[in-house]
PDB file of C-alpha atoms in Angstrom:
ATOM      1  CA  MET K   1    -112.989  21.581  21.687  1.00  0.00           C
ATOM      2  CA  PRO K   2    -110.815  22.768  24.582  1.00  0.00           C
ATOM      3  CA  ARG K   3    -107.143  23.316  24.101  1.00  0.00           C
ATOM      4  CA  ARG K   4    -104.993  20.195  24.408  1.00  0.00           C
ATOM      5  CA  ARG K   5    -103.450  19.692  27.800  1.00  0.00           C
ATOM      6  CA  ARG K   6     -99.709  20.015  27.648  1.00  0.00           C
ATOM      7  CA  LEU K   7     -97.760  17.096  29.024  1.00  0.00           C
ATOM      8  CA  ARG K   8     -95.936  17.961  32.199  1.00  0.00           C
ATOM      9  CA  ARG K   9     -92.332  16.878  32.207  1.00  0.00           C
ATOM     10  CA  ILE K  10     -91.300  15.007  35.311  1.00  0.00           C
ATOM     11  CA  VAL K  11     -87.835  13.927  36.291  1.00  0.00           C
ATOM     12  CA  ALA K  12     -88.628  10.677  38.068  1.00  0.00           C
ATOM     13  CA  PRO K  13     -91.855   8.887  38.884  1.00  0.00           C
ATOM     14  CA  PRO K  14     -92.785   8.578  42.571  1.00  0.00           C
ATOM     15  CA  GLY K  15     -91.109   5.677  44.327  1.00  0.00           C
ATOM     16  CA  PHE K  16     -94.432   4.351  45.591  1.00  0.00           C
ATOM     17  CA  LYS K  17     -97.698   3.035  44.203  1.00  0.00           C
ATOM     18  CA  GLY K  18     -99.719   4.574  47.010  1.00  0.00           C
ATOM     19  CA  PHE K  19    -100.167   5.340  50.711  1.00  0.00           C
ATOM     20  CA  LYS K  20    -102.610   3.711  53.110  1.00  0.00           C
ATOM     21  CA  PRO K  21    -103.690   5.063  56.478  1.00  0.00           C
ATOM     22  CA  TYR K  22    -103.753   2.698  59.433  1.00  0.00           C
ATOM     23  CA  GLY K  23    -105.692   2.564  62.704  1.00  0.00           C
ATOM     24  CA  HIS K  24    -108.735   4.244  61.184  1.00  0.00           C
ATOM     25  CA  VAL K  25    -112.367   3.485  60.580  1.00  0.00           C
ATOM     26  CA  GLU K  26    -112.621   1.433  57.412  1.00  0.00           C
ATOM     27  CA  ASN K  27    -112.848   3.713  54.405  1.00  0.00           C
ATOM     28  CA  LYS K  28    -112.850   2.209  50.948  1.00  0.00           C
ATOM     29  CA  THR K  29    -112.326   5.402  48.989  1.00  0.00           C
ATOM     30  CA  ALA K  30    -109.040   6.270  47.320  1.00  0.00           C
ATOM     31  CA  ILE K  31    -107.656   9.502  45.962  1.00  0.00           C
ATOM     32  CA  ASP K  32    -105.704   9.527  42.735  1.00  0.00           C
ATOM     33  CA  LEU K  33    -102.577  11.650  42.972  1.00  0.00           C
ATOM     34  CA  ASN K  34    -101.179  12.325  39.491  1.00  0.00           C
ATOM     35  CA  TYR K  35     -97.460  12.015  38.817  1.00  0.00           C
ATOM     36  CA  GLU K  36     -97.279  15.699  37.969  1.00  0.00           C
ATOM     37  CA  GLU K  37     -98.898  16.588  41.286  1.00  0.00           C
ATOM     38  CA  TYR K  38     -96.376  14.479  43.141  1.00  0.00           C
ATOM     39  CA  GLU K  39     -93.619  16.188  41.141  1.00  0.00           C
ATOM     40  CA  ALA K  40     -95.008  19.638  42.004  1.00  0.00           C
ATOM     41  CA  ILE K  41     -95.010  18.850  45.722  1.00  0.00           C
ATOM     42  CA  LYS K  42     -91.518  17.436  45.437  1.00  0.00           C
ATOM     43  CA  LEU K  43     -90.074  20.435  43.580  1.00  0.00           C
ATOM     44  CA  ALA K  44     -91.749  23.061  45.731  1.00  0.00           C
ATOM     45  CA  ASP K  45     -91.634  21.543  49.210  1.00  0.00           C
ATOM     46  CA  TYR K  46     -88.823  19.032  49.122  1.00  0.00           C
ATOM     47  CA  ASP K  47     -86.339  20.639  46.744  1.00  0.00           C
ATOM     48  CA  LEU K  48     -87.512  24.066  48.006  1.00  0.00           C
ATOM     49  CA  MET K  49     -87.674  25.624  44.560  1.00  0.00           C
ATOM     50  CA  ASN K  50     -89.746  28.646  43.789  1.00  0.00           C
ATOM     51  CA  HIS K  51     -92.693  28.222  41.472  1.00  0.00           C
ATOM     52  CA  ALA K  52     -91.030  29.968  38.519  1.00  0.00           C
ATOM     53  CA  GLU K  53     -88.028  27.626  38.547  1.00  0.00           C
ATOM     54  CA  ALA K  54     -90.156  24.560  39.113  1.00  0.00           C
ATOM     55  CA  SER K  55     -92.555  25.450  36.309  1.00  0.00           C
ATOM     56  CA  LYS K  56     -89.657  25.753  33.851  1.00  0.00           C
ATOM     57  CA  LEU K  57     -88.462  22.318  34.832  1.00  0.00           C
ATOM     58  CA  MET K  58     -91.863  20.814  34.195  1.00  0.00           C
ATOM     59  CA  GLY K  59     -92.352  22.687  30.936  1.00  0.00           C
ATOM     60  CA  VAL K  60     -95.516  24.537  31.958  1.00  0.00           C
ATOM     61  CA  SER K  61     -96.283  28.143  32.821  1.00  0.00           C
ATOM     62  CA  ARG K  62     -95.884  29.428  36.364  1.00  0.00           C
ATOM     63  CA  ALA K  63     -99.641  29.775  36.728  1.00  0.00           C
ATOM     64  CA  THR K  64    -100.241  26.221  35.581  1.00  0.00           C
ATOM     65  CA  PHE K  65     -97.618  24.993  38.008  1.00  0.00           C
ATOM     66  CA  ALA K  66     -99.401  26.806  40.818  1.00  0.00           C
ATOM     67  CA  ARG K  67    -102.656  25.122  39.840  1.00  0.00           C
ATOM     68  CA  ILE K  68    -101.086  21.671  39.778  1.00  0.00           C
ATOM     69  CA  TYR K  69     -99.475  22.362  43.149  1.00  0.00           C
ATOM     70  CA  GLU K  70    -102.732  23.567  44.642  1.00  0.00           C
ATOM     71  CA  SER K  71    -104.625  20.548  43.403  1.00  0.00           C
ATOM     72  CA  ALA K  72    -101.899  18.311  44.865  1.00  0.00           C
ATOM     73  CA  ARG K  73    -102.106  19.968  48.285  1.00  0.00           C
ATOM     74  CA  ARG K  74    -105.888  19.731  48.316  1.00  0.00           C
ATOM     75  CA  LYS K  75    -105.839  16.074  47.383  1.00  0.00           C
ATOM     76  CA  ILE K  76    -103.362  15.261  50.137  1.00  0.00           C
ATOM     77  CA  ALA K  77    -105.343  17.268  52.679  1.00  0.00           C
ATOM     78  CA  LYS K  78    -108.537  15.511  51.628  1.00  0.00           C
ATOM     79  CA  ALA K  79    -106.874  12.121  51.964  1.00  0.00           C
ATOM     80  CA  LEU K  80    -105.547  12.958  55.444  1.00  0.00           C
ATOM     81  CA  VAL K  81    -108.838  14.300  56.756  1.00  0.00           C
ATOM     82  CA  GLU K  82    -111.072  11.682  55.200  1.00  0.00           C
ATOM     83  CA  THR K  83    -108.569   8.901  55.950  1.00  0.00           C
ATOM     84  CA  SER K  84    -108.600   7.653  52.405  1.00  0.00           C
ATOM     85  CA  GLU K  85    -105.915   5.886  50.526  1.00  0.00           C
ATOM     86  CA  ILE K  86    -103.624   7.794  48.120  1.00  0.00           C
ATOM     87  CA  LYS K  87    -102.873   6.160  44.795  1.00  0.00           C
ATOM     88  CA  ALA K  88    -100.190   7.345  42.410  1.00  0.00           C
ATOM     89  CA  VAL K  89    -101.548   7.491  38.847  1.00  0.00           C
ATOM     90  CA  TYR K  90     -99.859   8.562  35.627  1.00  0.00           C
ATOM     91  CA  GLY K  91    -101.908  11.662  34.846  1.00  0.00           C
ATOM     92  CA  ASN K  92    -100.611  14.020  32.148  1.00  0.00           C
ATOM     93  CA  ALA K  93     -96.949  13.489  32.787  1.00  0.00           C
ATOM     94  CA  HIS K  94     -94.157  12.478  30.474  1.00  0.00           C
ATOM     95  CA  LEU K  95     -90.866  11.021  31.535  1.00  0.00           C
ATOM     96  CA  ASP K  96     -87.531  11.465  29.796  1.00  0.00           C
ATOM     97  CA  ASN K  97     -87.378   7.843  28.713  1.00  0.00           C
ATOM     98  CA  ASP K  98     -90.964   7.658  27.501  1.00  0.00           C
ATOM     99  CA  TRP K  99     -91.633   6.831  23.863  1.00  0.00           C
ATOM    100  CA  PHE K 100     -94.329   8.407  21.751  1.00  0.00           C
ATOM    101  CA  VAL K 101     -95.990   7.597  18.470  1.00  0.00           C
ATOM    102  CA  CYS K 102     -97.280  10.178  16.022  1.00  0.00           C
ATOM    103  CA  ASN K 103    -100.809   9.404  14.870  1.00  0.00           C
ATOM    104  CA  LYS K 104    -100.227  11.137  11.560  1.00  0.00           C
ATOM    105  CA  CYS K 105     -96.953   9.791  10.211  1.00  0.00           C
ATOM    106  CA  HIS K 106     -96.498   6.847  12.612  1.00  0.00           C
ATOM    107  CA  ALA K 107     -92.990   7.846  13.598  1.00  0.00           C
ATOM    108  CA  ARG K 108     -91.920   6.705  17.027  1.00  0.00           C
ATOM    109  CA  PHE K 109     -89.724   8.998  19.078  1.00  0.00           C
ATOM    110  CA  ASN K 110     -88.736  10.142  22.547  1.00  0.00           C
ATOM    111  CA  LEU K 111     -88.635  13.670  23.918  1.00  0.00           C
ATOM    112  CA  PRO K 112     -85.446  14.110  25.924  1.00  0.00           C
ATOM    113  CA  ASN K 113     -85.145  17.336  27.865  1.00  0.00           C
ATOM    114  CA  SER K 114     -87.790  19.008  25.787  1.00  0.00           C
ATOM    115  CA  THR K 115     -90.895  20.925  26.628  1.00  0.00           C
ATOM    116  CA  GLU K 116     -92.276  20.601  23.115  1.00  0.00           C
ATOM    117  CA  ASN K 117     -94.929  18.011  22.490  1.00  0.00           C
ATOM    118  CA  ALA K 118     -94.931  17.751  18.721  1.00  0.00           C
ATOM    119  CA  CYS K 119     -93.858  15.072  16.286  1.00  0.00           C
ATOM    120  CA  PRO K 120     -90.245  15.736  15.150  1.00  0.00           C
ATOM    121  CA  ILE K 121     -91.085  14.597  11.592  1.00  0.00           C
ATOM    122  CA  CYS K 122     -94.386  16.247  10.686  1.00  0.00           C
ATOM    123  CA  GLN K 123     -94.813  18.698  13.617  1.00  0.00           C
ATOM    124  CA  SER K 124     -98.240  17.199  14.288  1.00  0.00           C
ATOM    125  CA  GLU K 125     -99.371  17.577  17.878  1.00  0.00           C
ATOM    126  CA  VAL K 126    -101.487  14.442  17.754  1.00  0.00           C
ATOM    127  CA  ILE K 127     -99.084  12.171  19.572  1.00  0.00           C
ATOM    128  CA  GLU K 128     -99.639   9.328  21.988  1.00  0.00           C
ATOM    129  CA  ARG K 129     -97.476   7.867  24.704  1.00  0.00           C
ATOM    130  CA  ILE K 130     -96.519   4.258  24.084  1.00  0.00           C
ATOM    131  CA  GLN K 131     -97.555   2.164  27.067  1.00  0.00           C
ATOM    132  CA  GLU K 132     -94.787   0.091  28.608  1.00  0.00           C
ATOM    133  CA  LYS K 133     -95.564  -3.580  28.860  1.00  0.00           C
TER     134      LYS K 133
ATOM    135  CA  MET J   1     -79.826  22.141  14.880  1.00  0.00           C
ATOM    136  CA  GLU J   2     -78.092  19.155  13.332  1.00  0.00           C
ATOM    137  CA  ILE J   3     -79.946  15.933  12.641  1.00  0.00           C
ATOM    138  CA  VAL J   4     -78.466  12.566  11.694  1.00  0.00           C
ATOM    139  CA  ILE J   5     -80.295  10.272   9.290  1.00  0.00           C
ATOM    140  CA  THR J   6     -78.908   6.771   8.790  1.00  0.00           C
ATOM    141  CA  SER J   7     -78.225   6.123   5.129  1.00  0.00           C
ATOM    142  CA  ALA J   8     -77.291   3.197   2.901  1.00  0.00           C
ATOM    143  CA  GLY J   9     -75.132   5.361   0.630  1.00  0.00           C
ATOM    144  CA  ASP J  10     -73.408   8.737   0.443  1.00  0.00           C
ATOM    145  CA  LYS J  11     -75.859  10.490  -1.909  1.00  0.00           C
ATOM    146  CA  LEU J  12     -79.159  12.206  -1.173  1.00  0.00           C
ATOM    147  CA  THR J  13     -80.905   9.814  -3.565  1.00  0.00           C
ATOM    148  CA  ASP J  14     -79.742   6.792  -1.607  1.00  0.00           C
ATOM    149  CA  LYS J  15     -82.025   4.709   0.572  1.00  0.00           C
ATOM    150  CA  PHE J  16     -82.667   5.298   4.236  1.00  0.00           C
ATOM    151  CA  ASP J  17     -81.009   2.611   6.401  1.00  0.00           C
ATOM    152  CA  LEU J  18     -83.194   1.021   9.063  1.00  0.00           C
ATOM    153  CA  ARG J  19     -80.223  -0.038  11.149  1.00  0.00           C
ATOM    154  CA  PHE J  20     -78.456   2.415  13.404  1.00  0.00           C
ATOM    155  CA  GLY J  21     -75.122   0.904  14.402  1.00  0.00           C
ATOM    156  CA  ARG J  22     -74.545  -0.809  11.078  1.00  0.00           C
ATOM    157  CA  ALA J  23     -75.751   1.855   8.687  1.00  0.00           C
ATOM    158  CA  ALA J  24     -73.222   2.493   5.915  1.00  0.00           C
ATOM    159  CA  TYR J  25     -73.352   6.284   6.174  1.00  0.00           C
ATOM    160  CA  PHE J  26     -74.686   8.939   8.492  1.00  0.00           C
ATOM    161  CA  CYS J  27     -76.246  11.927   6.777  1.00  0.00           C
ATOM    162  CA  VAL J  28     -75.758  15.018   8.941  1.00  0.00           C
ATOM    163  CA  TYR J  29     -78.426  17.526   8.040  1.00  0.00           C
ATOM    164  CA  ASN J  30     -78.254  21.092   9.285  1.00  0.00           C
ATOM    165  CA  THR J  31     -81.707  22.626   9.745  1.00  0.00           C
ATOM    166  CA  GLN J  32     -80.403  26.214   9.749  1.00  0.00           C
ATOM    167  CA  ASP J  33     -78.606  26.433   6.418  1.00  0.00           C
ATOM    168  CA  LYS J  34     -80.283  23.295   4.988  1.00  0.00           C
ATOM    169  CA  THR J  35     -77.021  21.611   4.077  1.00  0.00           C
ATOM    170  CA  SER J  36     -76.188  17.978   4.441  1.00  0.00           C
ATOM    171  CA  LYS J  37     -72.938  16.089   4.600  1.00  0.00           C
ATOM    172  CA  PHE J  38     -72.255  12.387   4.693  1.00  0.00           C
ATOM    173  CA  VAL J  39     -70.039  10.749   7.258  1.00  0.00           C
ATOM    174  CA  SER J  40     -69.036   7.174   6.554  1.00  0.00           C
ATOM    175  CA  ASN J  41     -69.530   4.690   9.324  1.00  0.00           C
ATOM    176  CA  ASP J  42     -66.226   2.862   9.715  1.00  0.00           C
ATOM    177  CA  ILE J  43     -67.601   0.451  12.264  1.00  0.00           C
ATOM    178  CA  VAL J  44     -70.001  -1.323   9.906  1.00  0.00           C
ATOM    179  CA  ASN J  45     -67.916  -4.472   9.896  1.00  0.00           C
ATOM    180  CA  VAL J  46     -66.769  -4.745  13.492  1.00  0.00           C
ATOM    181  CA  GLN J  47     -67.798  -7.801  15.470  1.00  0.00           C
ATOM    182  CA  GLY J  48     -69.702  -6.238  18.329  1.00  0.00           C
ATOM    183  CA  GLY J  49     -70.617  -2.968  19.987  1.00  0.00           C
ATOM    184  CA  ALA J  50     -71.569  -1.193  16.762  1.00  0.00           C
ATOM    185  CA  GLY J  51     -74.514   0.509  18.436  1.00  0.00           C
ATOM    186  CA  THR J  52     -72.465   1.858  21.302  1.00  0.00           C
ATOM    187  CA  LYS J  53     -69.698   3.091  19.008  1.00  0.00           C
ATOM    188  CA  SER J  54     -72.162   4.768  16.670  1.00  0.00           C
ATOM    189  CA  ALA J  55     -73.874   6.420  19.633  1.00  0.00           C
ATOM    190  CA  GLU J  56     -70.470   7.730  20.743  1.00  0.00           C
ATOM    191  CA  LYS J  57     -70.001   9.100  17.245  1.00  0.00           C
ATOM    192  CA  MET J  58     -73.337  10.936  17.501  1.00  0.00           C
ATOM    193  CA  ILE J  59     -72.162  12.551  20.730  1.00  0.00           C
ATOM    194  CA  GLU J  60     -68.890  13.492  19.043  1.00  0.00           C
ATOM    195  CA  LEU J  61     -70.777  15.051  16.104  1.00  0.00           C
ATOM    196  CA  GLY J  62     -72.875  17.007  18.585  1.00  0.00           C
ATOM    197  CA  VAL J  63     -76.210  16.292  16.944  1.00  0.00           C
ATOM    198  CA  LYS J  64     -79.523  16.737  18.718  1.00  0.00           C
ATOM    199  CA  ARG J  65     -81.699  14.226  16.865  1.00  0.00           C
ATOM    200  CA  VAL J  66     -81.091  10.856  15.209  1.00  0.00           C
ATOM    201  CA  ILE J  67     -83.500   9.330  12.711  1.00  0.00           C
ATOM    202  CA  SER J  68     -83.180   5.599  12.112  1.00  0.00           C
ATOM    203  CA  GLY J  69     -85.239   2.418  11.915  1.00  0.00           C
ATOM    204  CA  ASP J  70     -84.530   1.109  15.367  1.00  0.00           C
ATOM    205  CA  PHE J  71     -82.011   1.466  18.178  1.00  0.00           C
ATOM    206  CA  GLY J  72     -80.436  -1.256  20.264  1.00  0.00           C
ATOM    207  CA  PRO J  73     -80.698  -1.149  24.060  1.00  0.00           C
ATOM    208  CA  LYS J  74     -77.117   0.048  24.582  1.00  0.00           C
ATOM    209  CA  ALA J  75     -77.363   2.778  21.964  1.00  0.00           C
ATOM    210  CA  LYS J  76     -80.696   3.862  23.449  1.00  0.00           C
ATOM    211  CA  GLN J  77     -79.221   4.119  26.915  1.00  0.00           C
ATOM    212  CA  LEU J  78     -76.260   6.177  25.768  1.00  0.00           C
ATOM    213  CA  LEU J  79     -78.284   8.525  23.566  1.00  0.00           C
ATOM    214  CA  ASN J  80     -80.770   8.991  26.392  1.00  0.00           C
ATOM    215  CA  LYS J  81     -77.980   9.965  28.738  1.00  0.00           C
ATOM    216  CA  PHE J  82     -76.728  12.643  26.384  1.00  0.00           C
ATOM    217  CA  GLU J  83     -80.241  13.854  25.674  1.00  0.00           C
ATOM    218  CA  ILE J  84     -80.164  13.097  21.980  1.00  0.00           C
ATOM    219  CA  GLN J  85     -83.630  12.603  20.568  1.00  0.00           C
ATOM    220  CA  MET J  86     -84.263   9.282  18.828  1.00  0.00           C
ATOM    221  CA  VAL J  87     -86.823   8.946  16.061  1.00  0.00           C
ATOM    222  CA  MET J  88     -87.799   5.578  14.618  1.00  0.00           C
ATOM    223  CA  LEU J  89     -89.283   5.374  11.137  1.00  0.00           C
ATOM    224  CA  ASP J  90     -90.475   2.239   9.378  1.00  0.00           C
ATOM    225  CA  GLU J  91     -90.021   3.581   5.881  1.00  0.00           C
ATOM    226  CA  SER J  92     -87.433   1.283   4.341  1.00  0.00           C
ATOM    227  CA  ASP J  93     -88.238   2.490   0.805  1.00  0.00           C
ATOM    228  CA  SER J  94     -87.731   6.195   1.418  1.00  0.00           C
ATOM    229  CA  THR J  95     -84.693   8.062   0.214  1.00  0.00           C
ATOM    230  CA  ILE J  96     -82.687  10.479   2.336  1.00  0.00           C
ATOM    231  CA  GLU J  97     -84.036  13.290   0.175  1.00  0.00           C
ATOM    232  CA  SER J  98     -87.669  12.487   0.934  1.00  0.00           C
ATOM    233  CA  ILE J  99     -87.035  12.305   4.666  1.00  0.00           C
ATOM    234  CA  ILE J 100     -85.273  15.669   4.626  1.00  0.00           C
ATOM    235  CA  ALA J 101     -88.214  17.083   2.675  1.00  0.00           C
ATOM    236  CA  LYS J 102     -90.569  15.794   5.366  1.00  0.00           C
ATOM    237  CA  ILE J 103     -88.693  17.208   8.331  1.00  0.00           C
ATOM    238  CA  SER J 104     -88.007  20.601   6.787  1.00  0.00           C
ATOM    239  CA  LYS J 105     -91.661  21.230   5.993  1.00  0.00           C
TER     240      LYS J 105
END
């Protein structure tokens, strides 16, 4: 079994559900841009942070941040060239006001300003994000 | 790190209180030296705003984590703002002792 993917902390979700090109030949495909990829683009190219600072903010290593950022750039480039739609999807992100449930001891909790992804009661890493209705 | 557990009484053998704002006592547990002290909640009997006032108390105590049964919307908002972690447990039969035993494992 591969190592669990760490949740990437993001400050705010994107303010859009997606982007659509116009004036193009009809193309039904869409590209899913994860929240963490949007966040990476925002931190690096909008807030002009360097990768080390940005990676700390998202609670991942610098190398992982670079990979997320690269994947984000490639997705956007692909969407532009192939005139496909961009859709914002949740991905592996966690927001400050997200709630989680531990699958072992059933405690519910939030993770404010933390880069740890373990249950505060039993330290189990088997946690799930509670979906908002 | 200091953790608050809502309690129905001021002893370690007392029951865990599922309410946050109207819990009788707050047990402040220190994870470093494993000591606990009880702070009485003097706003148990006020008419309204118990959640908000208790949340303010948590900020005053400088704790990082609060364990209770549930949190009201106002308390949630305030605790979120001050980056205090909220943990909700459904174990109404547990004692403070057993919860401390669980978290210090």
